[in-house]
Amino acid sequence: MSATYRQQAPAKVNLFLHVTGKRDDGYHLLESLVCFTATGDVLTGELRDDDKITLSITGPMAGNLALESTDDNLVMRAARMLQETGTAKQGADLVLDKRLPVASGIGGGSADAAAAIRLLSEMWKLELDDATLSRIALSLGADVPVCLHGKTCVMSGIGEEITELPDLPPVPMVLINPGKAVSTPEIFKARADEGFSPTGAWDTNQTFQSGAALADALSECGNDLTLPATGILPEICDVLNALAREEGCLLARMSGSGATCFGIYDTFDQAERAAHAIAAQNPDCWISPTHILTEKTREQADIGAAFPD
Ligand code: C5P
């Protein structure tokens, strides 16, 4: 029996997201503090003797993805691009365990593509240099390079410039998606004439000992896509209010182009209680108590373990 390889695809959260300009090709320049969480998808794979690549999609959020052709799935596209580098002679049978909502601002598809790059590089023993991997990642989507990086960082450019940062603490967090997908291009289009935020909003040298200190610094920033997103999907306001109302909430904000929002809480108990209370009142929402992944908790926590031991 052949070995099963495994990669986690942690959800990315934009702790703040500023739109700082627009390129001639229509892509927006961003500045965003990005972290990753213990909630995510999981990609596994087995080697094949021939060069065929197959993908099946399982898990609680597989939904329509499991019924559609997987040809255009970002995992398949990443796999084909790696194979086309010419160094991979084998194929793979891949299984994506889809636990994150689709088109939800926490990088589900991008995280899956990045996980596919990591997984197949290991399985096929590819030794592609960082520049090639970054080029492949960016061609798959603006959020794929940051997901390939996989650690807390400031992301700029359209997503391809990454500034490494000191680790954040394992801050308790609750993720909530109202159960409706939003289209990223539509949100960017809807902000049309809102102007741009200045660059350099985040001091990349600062370190934080607590969620409270982080939330305090984040209160100076925001998510410039919130207004257009709530215009298109007003339920996002309800989600933000639900998070903010719970005891111990230090900050409630939307991630990416939405519709998923996150709340930062003072303690793991408060995050757990908030998640349960909001779930009881909002059965249609996807809700995940989790924490900001750190070097240490990444080693310990398998995807799905909400909080570190
Ligand atoms: O690169 P990705 O496929 O994730 O982007 C989807 C769409 O979101 C783009 O076609 C573009 O309309 C918009 N976008 C943008 N600026 C970014 C990222 C995405 O305008 N930095």
Short mmCIF file of N, CA, C and O and ligand atoms in Angstrom, two decimals, residues 19 21-23 25-30 74 77 110 137-145 155-160 183-189 225 257, ligand 1:
data_model
loop_
_atom_site.label_atom_id
_atom_site.label_comp_id
_atom_site.label_asym_id
_atom_site.label_seq_id
_atom_site.Cartn_x
_atom_site.Cartn_y
_atom_site.Cartn_z
N VAL A 19 -7.06 49.09 1.24
CA VAL A 19 -6.89 49.18 -0.21
C VAL A 19 -6.12 50.47 -0.46
O VAL A 19 -6.60 51.56 -0.14
N GLY A 21 -4.40 51.37 -3.49
CA GLY A 21 -4.26 51.85 -4.87
C GLY A 21 -4.85 50.85 -5.84
O GLY A 21 -5.39 49.82 -5.44
N LYS A 22 -4.71 51.17 -7.11
CA LYS A 22 -5.24 50.27 -8.14
C LYS A 22 -4.27 50.23 -9.31
O LYS A 22 -3.77 51.30 -9.73
N ARG A 23 -3.99 49.07 -9.83
CA ARG A 23 -3.08 48.95 -10.98
C ARG A 23 -3.86 49.16 -12.28
O ARG A 23 -5.08 49.07 -12.31
N ASP A 25 -4.15 47.18 -14.65
CA ASP A 25 -4.87 45.96 -15.07
C ASP A 25 -6.11 45.70 -14.23
O ASP A 25 -6.77 44.67 -14.37
N GLY A 26 -6.43 46.64 -13.32
CA GLY A 26 -7.67 46.50 -12.54
C GLY A 26 -7.47 45.88 -11.16
O GLY A 26 -8.34 45.98 -10.30
N TYR A 27 -6.33 45.22 -10.93
CA TYR A 27 -6.07 44.64 -9.61
C TYR A 27 -5.78 45.75 -8.61
O TYR A 27 -5.18 46.77 -8.95
N HIS A 28 -6.20 45.54 -7.38
CA HIS A 28 -6.02 46.55 -6.33
C HIS A 28 -4.76 46.30 -5.51
O HIS A 28 -4.42 45.14 -5.24
N LEU A 29 -4.11 47.39 -5.13
CA LEU A 29 -2.96 47.28 -4.23
C LEU A 29 -3.50 47.24 -2.80
O LEU A 29 -4.38 48.03 -2.45
N LEU A 30 -2.96 46.33 -2.03
CA LEU A 30 -3.48 46.12 -0.68
C LEU A 30 -2.37 46.23 0.34
O LEU A 30 -1.19 46.07 0.01
N LEU A 74 -8.81 24.85 -7.84
CA LEU A 74 -7.46 25.40 -7.69
C LEU A 74 -6.42 24.33 -7.34
O LEU A 74 -5.25 24.45 -7.71
N ARG A 77 -5.54 22.77 -10.61
CA ARG A 77 -4.75 23.70 -11.43
C ARG A 77 -3.32 23.80 -10.89
O ARG A 77 -2.35 23.83 -11.65
N SER A 110 -7.59 29.42 -1.91
CA SER A 110 -6.16 29.79 -1.97
C SER A 110 -5.34 28.91 -1.04
O SER A 110 -4.24 28.48 -1.37
N ALA A 137 2.27 30.27 -7.54
CA ALA A 137 1.25 30.64 -6.55
C ALA A 137 0.49 31.88 -7.02
O ALA A 137 -0.76 31.88 -7.03
N LEU A 138 1.19 32.91 -7.43
CA LEU A 138 0.52 34.17 -7.81
C LEU A 138 -0.36 33.96 -9.05
O LEU A 138 -1.44 34.56 -9.16
N SER A 139 0.10 33.08 -9.97
CA SER A 139 -0.71 32.88 -11.18
C SER A 139 -2.02 32.15 -10.85
O SER A 139 -2.97 32.21 -11.62
N LEU A 140 -2.08 31.51 -9.68
CA LEU A 140 -3.31 30.82 -9.28
C LEU A 140 -4.29 31.75 -8.57
O LEU A 140 -5.48 31.48 -8.48
N GLY A 141 -3.78 32.86 -8.03
CA GLY A 141 -4.67 33.81 -7.33
C GLY A 141 -3.85 34.71 -6.43
O GLY A 141 -2.79 34.32 -5.95
N ALA A 142 -4.36 35.93 -6.20
CA ALA A 142 -3.61 36.93 -5.45
C ALA A 142 -3.36 36.53 -3.99
O ALA A 142 -2.40 36.99 -3.38
N ASP A 143 -4.22 35.65 -3.44
CA ASP A 143 -4.05 35.24 -2.03
C ASP A 143 -3.21 33.96 -1.88
O ASP A 143 -2.95 33.53 -0.76
N VAL A 144 -2.83 33.34 -2.99
CA VAL A 144 -2.12 32.05 -2.87
C VAL A 144 -0.69 32.24 -2.32
O VAL A 144 -0.27 31.46 -1.46
N PRO A 145 0.06 33.30 -2.75
CA PRO A 145 1.41 33.45 -2.17
C PRO A 145 1.40 33.58 -0.65
O PRO A 145 2.22 32.96 0.03
N MET A 155 0.99 41.60 4.08
CA MET A 155 0.91 41.32 2.65
C MET A 155 0.68 42.64 1.93
O MET A 155 -0.15 43.44 2.36
N SER A 156 1.44 42.89 0.85
CA SER A 156 1.20 44.11 0.08
C SER A 156 1.33 43.80 -1.41
O SER A 156 1.38 42.63 -1.79
N GLY A 157 1.40 44.88 -2.24
CA GLY A 157 1.27 44.67 -3.68
C GLY A 157 -0.16 44.21 -3.93
O GLY A 157 -1.09 44.63 -3.23
N ILE A 158 -0.34 43.27 -4.87
CA ILE A 158 -1.70 42.71 -5.02
C ILE A 158 -1.81 41.44 -4.16
O ILE A 158 -2.84 40.76 -4.16
N GLY A 159 -0.74 41.13 -3.45
CA GLY A 159 -0.72 39.94 -2.60
C GLY A 159 0.62 39.23 -2.67
O GLY A 159 0.88 38.30 -1.92
N GLU A 160 1.48 39.70 -3.58
CA GLU A 160 2.73 38.97 -3.82
C GLU A 160 3.89 39.44 -2.94
O GLU A 160 4.91 38.76 -2.84
N SER A 183 -18.89 37.43 -4.09
CA SER A 183 -17.92 37.41 -5.18
C SER A 183 -16.88 38.51 -4.96
O SER A 183 -17.23 39.70 -4.87
N THR A 184 -15.61 38.13 -4.86
CA THR A 184 -14.54 39.10 -4.62
C THR A 184 -14.51 40.22 -5.67
O THR A 184 -14.48 41.41 -5.30
N PRO A 185 -14.55 39.90 -6.99
CA PRO A 185 -14.53 40.99 -7.98
C PRO A 185 -15.69 41.96 -7.79
O PRO A 185 -15.53 43.18 -7.93
N GLU A 186 -16.85 41.42 -7.42
CA GLU A 186 -18.03 42.28 -7.24
C GLU A 186 -17.82 43.27 -6.08
O GLU A 186 -18.20 44.44 -6.17
N ILE A 187 -17.20 42.79 -5.01
CA ILE A 187 -16.96 43.65 -3.84
C ILE A 187 -15.96 44.76 -4.21
O ILE A 187 -16.15 45.93 -3.88
N PHE A 188 -14.87 44.37 -4.91
CA PHE A 188 -13.90 45.38 -5.33
C PHE A 188 -14.56 46.40 -6.25
O PHE A 188 -14.30 47.60 -6.14
N LYS A 189 -15.41 45.92 -7.14
CA LYS A 189 -16.09 46.83 -8.08
C LYS A 189 -17.00 47.79 -7.31
O LYS A 189 -17.07 48.98 -7.62
N LEU A 225 -12.93 46.90 2.72
CA LEU A 225 -13.95 46.25 1.88
C LEU A 225 -15.26 46.02 2.64
O LEU A 225 -16.23 45.52 2.07
N SER A 257 -12.65 39.87 1.49
CA SER A 257 -13.80 40.51 0.86
C SER A 257 -15.10 39.96 1.45
O SER A 257 -16.17 40.18 0.90
O1 C5P B 1 -6.57 36.72 -7.81
P1 C5P B 1 -7.95 36.30 -7.47
O2 C5P B 1 -8.52 35.32 -8.44
O3 C5P B 1 -8.09 35.83 -6.06
O4 C5P B 1 -8.84 37.62 -7.56
C1 C5P B 1 -10.21 37.61 -7.87
C2 C5P B 1 -10.62 39.00 -8.32
O5 C5P B 1 -10.59 39.90 -7.20
C3 C5P B 1 -9.72 39.64 -9.34
O6 C5P B 1 -10.09 39.29 -10.63
C4 C5P B 1 -9.95 41.14 -9.08
O7 C5P B 1 -11.17 41.54 -9.66
C5 C5P B 1 -10.14 41.19 -7.58
N1 C5P B 1 -8.87 41.49 -6.89
C6 C5P B 1 -8.37 42.78 -6.94
N2 C5P B 1 -7.18 43.06 -6.30
C7 C5P B 1 -6.55 42.12 -5.58
C8 C5P B 1 -7.07 40.81 -5.48
C9 C5P B 1 -8.24 40.52 -6.16
O8 C5P B 1 -8.92 43.66 -7.59
N3 C5P B 1 -5.42 42.43 -4.95
#
